[in-house]
Amino acid sequence: IFFGIHEHLKTSHVSINVQTLILYICNQIKQQTKMKTTNLLLTIAASGSLFLASCGGGHDHAHEGEEATAETTEEAVVETTEAAIDAAASTVNWEGSMLGMYSHNGTVGVTEANVTMAGDKVAGGSFVADLTSIVPLDENYDPSKGHGKEELVGHLSSPDFFDVTAYPTAKFVITKVEEGTGKLLVTGNLNIKDVTKSITIPATLSEVDGNYIFKSDNFNIDRSDFNVKYKSKKFFDNLKDKFVNDLVEMSFEVKASK
């Protein structure tokens, strides 16, 4: 400050009284104080910006860490096992009718089967039915007219129906199992002859004497969907009332050891 006074006196070439000197000194002090205050405010603002930026960055990183954790979290895997099937104790049941006249029912054997279990739940599986093992169980026959059990088996095995020489087996492969109301809803691909079609079957799983019993409710398949055309109204329009119902009632029961 006094250096400034000295310079002022050198350049002004005028006399200065005490009052003027005091005013000059006060003005210089104000200017120096104002400059320091401004610099202090700028420093505080800059520090505040850096602090906020640092806090914001830390917040984002925390969320990124949470997201990374969520992405890498894996669901618990339930171990699956293959239940041993008792093919001799497993059956497929069927019933067909000639509308308004008579019906026949029987079984076919199961030659191959597997059930995949996830804990105590069915997760998958497949069944192969032997269509060469058709066994009628009803008594709606008249052998005197050539309508006996042997004739029925021969007709069902012919190209009119299942053509078992060319297609000796039918197969069902489970693709999905869902929990229904007191039932399992078993969806799978049913293959008969040269056609495969997805169907859903209601079923139950129970334990009897240490074994699994996987049993379906009665369900219908439309034989015409599988190119079984004999006396079907979907293929012939001159049958009048002498037609065979397209719907065949089916059910299965598979026994498997735990």
Coordinates of C-alpha atoms in Angstrom, one line a residue:
I1 CA 0.0 0.0 0.0
F2 CA 2.7 2.4 1.0
F3 CA 4.6 1.6 -2.2
G4 CA 1.5 2.7 -4.1
I5 CA 1.4 6.0 -2.0
H6 CA 5.0 6.6 -2.8
E7 CA 4.4 6.1 -6.5
H8 CA 1.4 8.4 -6.4
L9 CA 3.4 11.2 -4.8
K10 CA 6.1 10.9 -7.4
T11 CA 3.8 11.2 -10.3
S12 CA 1.3 13.7 -9.0
H13 CA 3.7 16.6 -8.2
V14 CA 1.2 18.0 -5.8
S15 CA 1.2 18.4 -2.0
I16 CA -0.9 16.1 0.0
N17 CA -2.5 16.8 3.3
V18 CA -3.1 14.2 6.0
Q19 CA -6.8 13.9 5.2
T20 CA -6.1 13.1 1.5
L21 CA -3.5 10.5 2.6
I22 CA -6.0 8.8 4.9
L23 CA -8.7 8.6 2.2
Y24 CA -6.2 7.1 -0.3
I25 CA -5.0 4.5 2.2
C26 CA -8.7 3.4 2.9
N27 CA -9.5 3.1 -0.8
Q28 CA -6.4 0.9 -1.3
I29 CA -7.4 -1.4 1.6
K30 CA -11.0 -1.8 0.2
Q31 CA -9.7 -2.8 -3.2
Q32 CA -7.3 -5.4 -1.8
T33 CA -10.0 -6.8 0.5
K34 CA -12.5 -7.0 -2.4
M35 CA -10.0 -8.9 -4.6
K36 CA -9.2 -11.4 -1.7
T37 CA -13.0 -12.0 -1.1
T38 CA -13.6 -12.7 -4.8
N39 CA -10.7 -15.1 -5.0
L40 CA -12.0 -16.9 -1.8
L41 CA -15.5 -17.3 -3.3
L42 CA -14.1 -18.7 -6.5
T43 CA -12.1 -21.2 -4.6
I44 CA -15.1 -22.3 -2.5
A45 CA -17.2 -22.7 -5.7
A46 CA -14.6 -24.7 -7.4
S47 CA -14.1 -27.0 -4.4
G48 CA -17.9 -27.5 -4.1
S49 CA -18.1 -28.5 -7.7
L50 CA -15.4 -31.0 -7.3
F51 CA -17.1 -32.4 -4.1
L52 CA -20.5 -32.8 -5.9
A53 CA -18.9 -34.4 -8.9
S54 CA -17.0 -36.8 -6.6
C55 CA -20.2 -37.7 -4.7
G56 CA -22.2 -38.2 -7.9
G57 CA -19.5 -40.5 -9.4
G58 CA -19.5 -42.6 -6.3
H59 CA -23.3 -43.0 -6.4
D60 CA -23.2 -44.2 -10.0
H61 CA -20.4 -46.7 -9.3
A62 CA -22.4 -48.1 -6.4
H63 CA -25.4 -48.8 -8.7
E64 CA -23.1 -50.2 -11.4
G65 CA -21.8 -52.6 -8.7
E66 CA -25.3 -53.6 -7.8
E67 CA -26.2 -54.2 -11.5
A68 CA -23.2 -56.3 -12.1
T69 CA -24.0 -58.4 -9.0
A70 CA -27.6 -58.9 -10.3
E71 CA -26.4 -60.0 -13.7
T72 CA -24.0 -62.5 -12.4
T73 CA -26.5 -64.1 -9.9
E74 CA -27.4 -67.6 -11.0
E75 CA -30.6 -69.5 -10.1
A76 CA -30.3 -72.6 -8.0
V77 CA -30.1 -75.7 -10.2
V78 CA -32.2 -78.7 -9.2
E79 CA -30.5 -82.0 -9.9
T80 CA -32.4 -84.3 -12.3
T81 CA -32.5 -88.1 -12.2
E82 CA -33.9 -90.8 -14.4
A83 CA -36.5 -93.0 -12.8
A84 CA -36.3 -96.7 -13.7
I85 CA -39.5 -97.7 -15.6
D86 CA -41.3 -101.0 -15.0
A87 CA -42.6 -101.5 -18.6
A88 CA -44.4 -104.7 -17.8
A89 CA -46.5 -102.8 -15.2
S90 CA -47.1 -99.8 -17.5
T91 CA -50.0 -99.6 -19.9
V92 CA -51.8 -97.4 -22.5
N93 CA -55.6 -97.7 -22.5
W94 CA -57.9 -96.9 -25.4
E95 CA -61.5 -96.8 -26.4
G96 CA -63.2 -96.2 -29.7
S97 CA -66.8 -96.3 -30.9
M98 CA -69.0 -96.6 -33.9
L99 CA -71.4 -93.9 -33.0
G100 CA -74.8 -95.2 -31.9
M101 CA -73.9 -98.9 -32.3
Y102 CA -71.1 -100.2 -30.2
S103 CA -67.7 -99.4 -28.7
H104 CA -64.5 -101.3 -28.1
N105 CA -61.8 -100.8 -25.5
G106 CA -58.5 -102.4 -24.7
T107 CA -54.8 -101.8 -24.0
V108 CA -51.4 -101.7 -25.8
G109 CA -48.1 -102.4 -24.2
V110 CA -45.3 -100.0 -23.3
T111 CA -42.0 -101.1 -24.7
E112 CA -39.8 -98.2 -23.8
A113 CA -40.3 -95.4 -21.3
N114 CA -38.3 -92.9 -19.2
V115 CA -39.3 -90.3 -16.7
T116 CA -37.0 -87.5 -15.7
M117 CA -37.5 -86.3 -12.1
A118 CA -36.4 -82.9 -10.7
G119 CA -36.6 -83.6 -7.0
D120 CA -40.1 -85.0 -6.5
K121 CA -41.5 -83.4 -9.7
V122 CA -41.8 -84.7 -13.3
A123 CA -39.5 -82.7 -15.5
G124 CA -39.6 -84.7 -18.7
G125 CA -39.8 -88.2 -20.2
S126 CA -41.1 -90.3 -23.1
F127 CA -43.2 -93.4 -23.7
V128 CA -43.2 -95.8 -26.6
A129 CA -46.4 -97.9 -27.2
D130 CA -46.2 -101.2 -29.1
L131 CA -49.1 -101.1 -31.5
T132 CA -48.5 -104.7 -32.4
S133 CA -49.6 -105.6 -28.9
I134 CA -53.3 -104.5 -29.2
V135 CA -55.4 -106.4 -26.7
P136 CA -59.3 -105.9 -26.7
L137 CA -60.9 -106.1 -23.3
D138 CA -64.6 -105.6 -24.1
E139 CA -67.1 -108.3 -25.1
N140 CA -69.0 -106.5 -27.8
Y141 CA -68.5 -109.1 -30.5
D142 CA -70.5 -111.6 -32.6
P143 CA -68.1 -114.3 -33.8
S144 CA -71.0 -115.9 -35.8
K145 CA -70.9 -112.9 -38.0
G146 CA -67.2 -112.8 -38.2
H147 CA -66.9 -110.0 -35.7
G148 CA -64.5 -111.4 -33.1
K149 CA -61.6 -110.0 -31.1
E150 CA -59.1 -111.4 -33.6
E151 CA -60.9 -109.7 -36.5
L152 CA -60.9 -106.4 -34.6
V153 CA -57.1 -106.6 -33.9
G154 CA -56.5 -107.5 -37.5
H155 CA -58.6 -104.5 -38.7
L156 CA -57.0 -102.0 -36.3
S157 CA -53.6 -103.2 -37.4
S158 CA -54.3 -102.8 -41.1
P159 CA -53.8 -99.7 -43.3
D160 CA -57.4 -98.8 -42.6
F161 CA -56.3 -97.8 -39.1
F162 CA -52.8 -97.8 -37.7
D163 CA -50.9 -99.8 -40.4
V164 CA -48.7 -101.4 -37.8
T165 CA -46.5 -103.1 -40.4
A166 CA -45.2 -99.7 -41.5
Y167 CA -45.7 -98.0 -38.2
P168 CA -45.3 -100.5 -35.3
T169 CA -45.0 -98.0 -32.5
A170 CA -46.5 -94.7 -31.3
K171 CA -44.5 -92.3 -29.2
F172 CA -45.2 -89.5 -26.7
V173 CA -42.3 -87.1 -25.7
I174 CA -42.9 -84.7 -22.9
T175 CA -41.9 -81.1 -23.7
K176 CA -43.3 -79.2 -20.7
V177 CA -44.9 -80.0 -17.3
E178 CA -46.9 -77.3 -15.5
E179 CA -48.7 -77.3 -12.1
G180 CA -52.5 -77.1 -12.5
T181 CA -55.3 -77.2 -10.0
G182 CA -54.6 -80.5 -8.3
K183 CA -53.2 -81.9 -11.6
L184 CA -50.1 -81.8 -13.7
L185 CA -50.6 -80.4 -17.2
V186 CA -48.3 -82.5 -19.3
T187 CA -47.6 -81.1 -22.8
G188 CA -45.7 -83.2 -25.3
N189 CA -45.4 -84.4 -28.9
L190 CA -47.5 -87.4 -29.9
N191 CA -46.4 -89.3 -32.9
I192 CA -48.7 -91.8 -34.6
K193 CA -48.0 -93.1 -38.1
D194 CA -46.3 -90.2 -40.0
V195 CA -47.8 -87.4 -38.0
T196 CA -46.5 -85.6 -34.9
K197 CA -48.9 -83.3 -33.0
S198 CA -48.5 -81.4 -29.7
I199 CA -51.2 -82.3 -27.0
T200 CA -51.7 -81.5 -23.3
I201 CA -52.7 -84.2 -20.9
P202 CA -53.9 -83.8 -17.3
A203 CA -52.1 -86.3 -15.0
T204 CA -51.0 -87.0 -11.5
L205 CA -47.9 -88.3 -9.8
S206 CA -48.2 -90.3 -6.6
E207 CA -46.0 -92.7 -4.5
V208 CA -47.2 -96.3 -3.8
D209 CA -45.0 -98.8 -2.0
G210 CA -41.9 -96.8 -2.7
N211 CA -42.7 -96.4 -6.5
Y212 CA -43.8 -93.5 -8.6
I213 CA -47.2 -93.9 -10.3
F214 CA -47.5 -91.5 -13.2
K215 CA -51.1 -91.6 -14.3
S216 CA -53.1 -89.6 -16.8
D217 CA -56.8 -88.7 -16.7
N218 CA -58.8 -89.8 -19.7
F219 CA -58.1 -87.6 -22.7
N220 CA -59.2 -87.6 -26.4
I221 CA -57.1 -87.7 -29.5
D222 CA -58.6 -87.0 -33.0
R223 CA -57.5 -90.0 -35.1
S224 CA -58.1 -88.0 -38.3
D225 CA -55.3 -85.7 -37.2
F226 CA -53.0 -88.7 -37.6
N227 CA -54.2 -89.9 -41.0
V228 CA -56.4 -92.6 -39.6
K229 CA -59.2 -92.2 -42.1
Y230 CA -61.4 -95.3 -42.0
K231 CA -65.1 -94.3 -42.0
S232 CA -64.3 -90.7 -40.9
K233 CA -66.7 -88.0 -41.8
K234 CA -63.8 -85.7 -42.3
F235 CA -62.7 -87.7 -45.3
F236 CA -65.9 -89.3 -46.6
D237 CA -69.3 -87.5 -47.0
N238 CA -71.5 -90.5 -47.9
L239 CA -71.3 -92.4 -44.7
K240 CA -74.7 -91.3 -43.3
D241 CA -75.0 -92.9 -39.8
K242 CA -72.4 -95.6 -40.5
F243 CA -69.3 -93.8 -39.4
V244 CA -66.6 -94.4 -36.8
N245 CA -66.1 -91.7 -34.2
D246 CA -62.9 -89.6 -34.9
L247 CA -62.3 -89.2 -31.1
V248 CA -60.4 -92.0 -29.4
E249 CA -60.4 -91.9 -25.6
M250 CA -56.9 -92.6 -24.2
S251 CA -55.2 -92.9 -20.8
F252 CA -51.8 -94.2 -19.6
E253 CA -50.3 -95.4 -16.3
V254 CA -46.5 -95.7 -15.9
K255 CA -44.9 -97.3 -12.9
A256 CA -41.3 -96.2 -12.0
S257 CA -39.1 -97.0 -9.1
K258 CA -37.6 -94.2 -7.1

